[in-house]
XYZ file of C-alpha atoms in Angstrom:
187
model
C -13.000 -54.696 -4.992
C -12.719 -57.441 -7.620
C -9.715 -57.744 -9.927
C -11.815 -56.718 -12.945
C -13.005 -53.584 -11.157
C -9.457 -52.708 -10.139
C -8.334 -52.920 -13.763
C -11.381 -50.970 -14.940
C -10.772 -48.191 -12.381
C -7.076 -48.029 -13.312
C -7.806 -47.772 -17.044
C -10.469 -45.151 -16.401
C -7.986 -43.058 -14.411
C -5.432 -43.524 -17.195
C -7.968 -42.441 -19.839
C -8.598 -39.238 -17.895
C -4.878 -38.593 -17.450
C -4.066 -39.013 -21.181
C -6.664 -36.500 -22.437
C -3.982 -33.874 -23.145
C -2.053 -36.213 -25.454
C -2.625 -36.333 -29.217
C -5.313 -38.890 -30.123
C -2.924 -41.379 -31.732
C -0.553 -41.345 -28.747
C -3.478 -41.573 -26.332
C -4.870 -44.669 -28.065
C -1.421 -46.270 -28.264
C -0.673 -45.692 -24.576
C -3.984 -47.116 -23.368
C -3.581 -50.135 -25.671
C -0.068 -50.744 -24.289
C -1.325 -50.677 -20.713
C -4.193 -53.032 -21.562
C -1.702 -55.426 -23.148
C 0.599 -55.373 -20.095
C -2.344 -56.025 -17.786
C -3.726 -58.827 -19.977
C -0.300 -60.515 -20.179
C 0.168 -60.344 -16.408
C -3.297 -61.792 -15.823
C -2.633 -64.556 -18.358
C 0.555 -65.423 -16.461
C -1.455 -66.006 -13.276
C -2.194 -62.627 -11.707
C -5.844 -63.366 -10.960
C -6.396 -62.483 -7.318
C -7.110 -58.953 -6.164
C -3.690 -58.751 -4.502
C -1.901 -59.971 -7.629
C -3.727 -57.464 -9.822
C -2.972 -54.652 -7.366
C 0.707 -55.577 -7.519
C 0.636 -55.541 -11.349
C -1.020 -52.115 -11.390
C 1.490 -50.774 -8.865
C 4.376 -52.038 -11.028
C 2.875 -50.279 -14.055
C 2.808 -47.048 -12.058
C 0.464 -44.184 -11.354
C -1.427 -43.077 -14.510
C -0.291 -39.460 -14.083
C 3.346 -40.614 -13.937
C 2.835 -42.745 -17.065
C 1.449 -39.717 -18.904
C 4.306 -37.517 -17.654
C 6.793 -40.038 -19.066
C 4.802 -40.255 -22.317
C 4.917 -36.477 -22.799
C 8.717 -36.406 -22.826
C 9.645 -34.424 -25.944
C 6.160 -33.000 -26.394
C 5.345 -29.335 -25.901
C 2.079 -27.946 -24.549
C 0.473 -25.591 -27.088
C -2.443 -23.239 -26.468
C -5.353 -24.012 -28.772
C -7.624 -21.020 -29.326
C -11.281 -21.838 -28.742
C -13.424 -22.172 -31.826
C -17.163 -22.076 -32.036
C -18.689 -25.011 -33.836
C -21.550 -24.572 -36.331
C -23.929 -25.841 -33.629
C -22.757 -23.050 -31.308
C -23.295 -20.415 -34.006
C -26.774 -21.907 -34.466
C -27.495 -21.473 -30.761
C -26.382 -17.837 -30.832
C -28.307 -17.077 -34.040
C -31.502 -18.692 -32.779
C -31.272 -16.833 -29.459
C -31.005 -13.602 -31.404
C -33.551 -14.084 -34.211
C -35.532 -17.032 -32.853
C -38.178 -14.922 -31.111
C -39.245 -13.622 -34.509
C -39.827 -17.199 -35.720
C -42.885 -17.995 -33.593
C -40.713 -18.213 -30.443
C -39.950 -21.839 -31.386
C -36.629 -20.680 -32.821
C -35.705 -19.094 -29.488
C -36.611 -22.296 -27.632
C -34.415 -24.281 -30.036
C -31.600 -21.790 -29.398
C -32.010 -22.183 -25.638
C -31.860 -25.976 -26.015
C -28.699 -25.767 -28.156
C -27.181 -23.337 -25.657
C -27.818 -25.523 -22.609
C -26.617 -28.714 -24.322
C -23.332 -27.090 -25.382
C -20.110 -27.305 -23.376
C -18.851 -23.956 -24.661
C -20.217 -21.645 -21.992
C -20.397 -21.517 -18.230
C -23.691 -21.884 -16.411
C -23.771 -18.145 -15.629
C -23.306 -17.238 -19.285
C -26.088 -19.652 -20.236
C -28.468 -18.079 -17.707
C -27.668 -14.552 -18.936
C -28.112 -15.563 -22.579
C -31.345 -17.432 -21.856
C -32.833 -14.393 -20.139
C -31.539 -11.828 -22.674
C -34.500 -11.853 -25.039
C -37.263 -12.083 -22.402
C -35.635 -9.339 -20.317
C -35.099 -7.123 -23.373
C -38.711 -7.538 -24.426
C -39.890 -7.042 -20.832
C -37.754 -3.921 -20.488
C -39.266 -2.440 -23.664
C -42.798 -3.039 -22.388
C -41.939 -1.795 -18.890
C -40.289 1.371 -20.173
C -43.185 2.085 -22.524
C -45.727 1.655 -19.735
C -43.920 3.623 -17.016
C -41.620 6.209 -18.607
C -42.393 8.630 -21.366
C -39.303 7.780 -23.432
C -39.452 8.184 -27.169
C -40.168 4.887 -28.911
C -36.752 4.816 -30.592
C -34.955 5.163 -27.241
C -37.088 2.384 -25.770
C -36.249 0.120 -28.716
C -32.553 0.991 -28.418
C -32.520 0.037 -24.719
C -34.379 -3.215 -25.429
C -31.993 -4.008 -28.282
C -28.924 -3.509 -26.086
C -30.406 -5.713 -23.350
C -31.224 -8.386 -25.941
C -27.953 -8.287 -27.888
C -25.509 -7.943 -24.968
C -25.852 -11.626 -23.944
C -25.279 -12.714 -27.557
C -22.084 -10.647 -27.675
C -21.058 -12.270 -24.379
C -21.582 -15.720 -25.917
C -19.567 -14.879 -29.020
C -16.756 -13.366 -26.971
C -16.577 -16.208 -24.436
C -17.214 -19.181 -26.734
C -15.054 -21.698 -24.953
C -15.376 -24.964 -23.167
C -17.375 -24.371 -19.994
C -14.579 -25.649 -17.763
C -11.667 -23.577 -19.085
C -10.828 -20.468 -21.079
C -8.536 -22.289 -23.477
C -7.836 -25.877 -24.238
C -4.346 -27.226 -24.502
C -2.890 -30.051 -26.441
C 0.528 -31.555 -26.682
C 2.406 -31.250 -29.937
C 5.789 -32.330 -31.129
C 7.748 -35.502 -31.578
C 6.105 -38.599 -30.207
C 8.563 -40.607 -28.147
C 8.927 -44.335 -28.696
C 7.140 -46.578 -26.232
C 8.894 -49.185 -24.186
């Protein structure tokens, strides 16, 4: 692996490790590491072995982040739906009444969002077609009153939307965390 690729891989690992830090601290820490690496390379660390030694002296990115979080406290951040996510939910619910194009737009917004898991996206995508299909199926096979049929179809259609509103979070975790508090001085 070339020296440039070693540095690139190290900085990429560091960028992943610092995600929990506040944005300003994250930017500062990455800039500091870039500066240390650039200075070492300017002083003659050009071979792969030299660059590896420099990166080892800097330390493991997770250890750097652990040291940088000294004095910071992890705080739970409640998930919030963005306007785009509300748009997805609204279009999934009322989109079928807008020439079905609205529903398709809602499905696209849903699947391009990071707020829900794949299972929730599948359930929400199928909610309207299954609700509509259930209404037709019930009407054709069972002699239910029309109002009961519509009530069943409505529940099948709305339940996935309620699921989306209740579970509107990043697809990978139930809550996000961030670090808050005093930012320690860098060395």
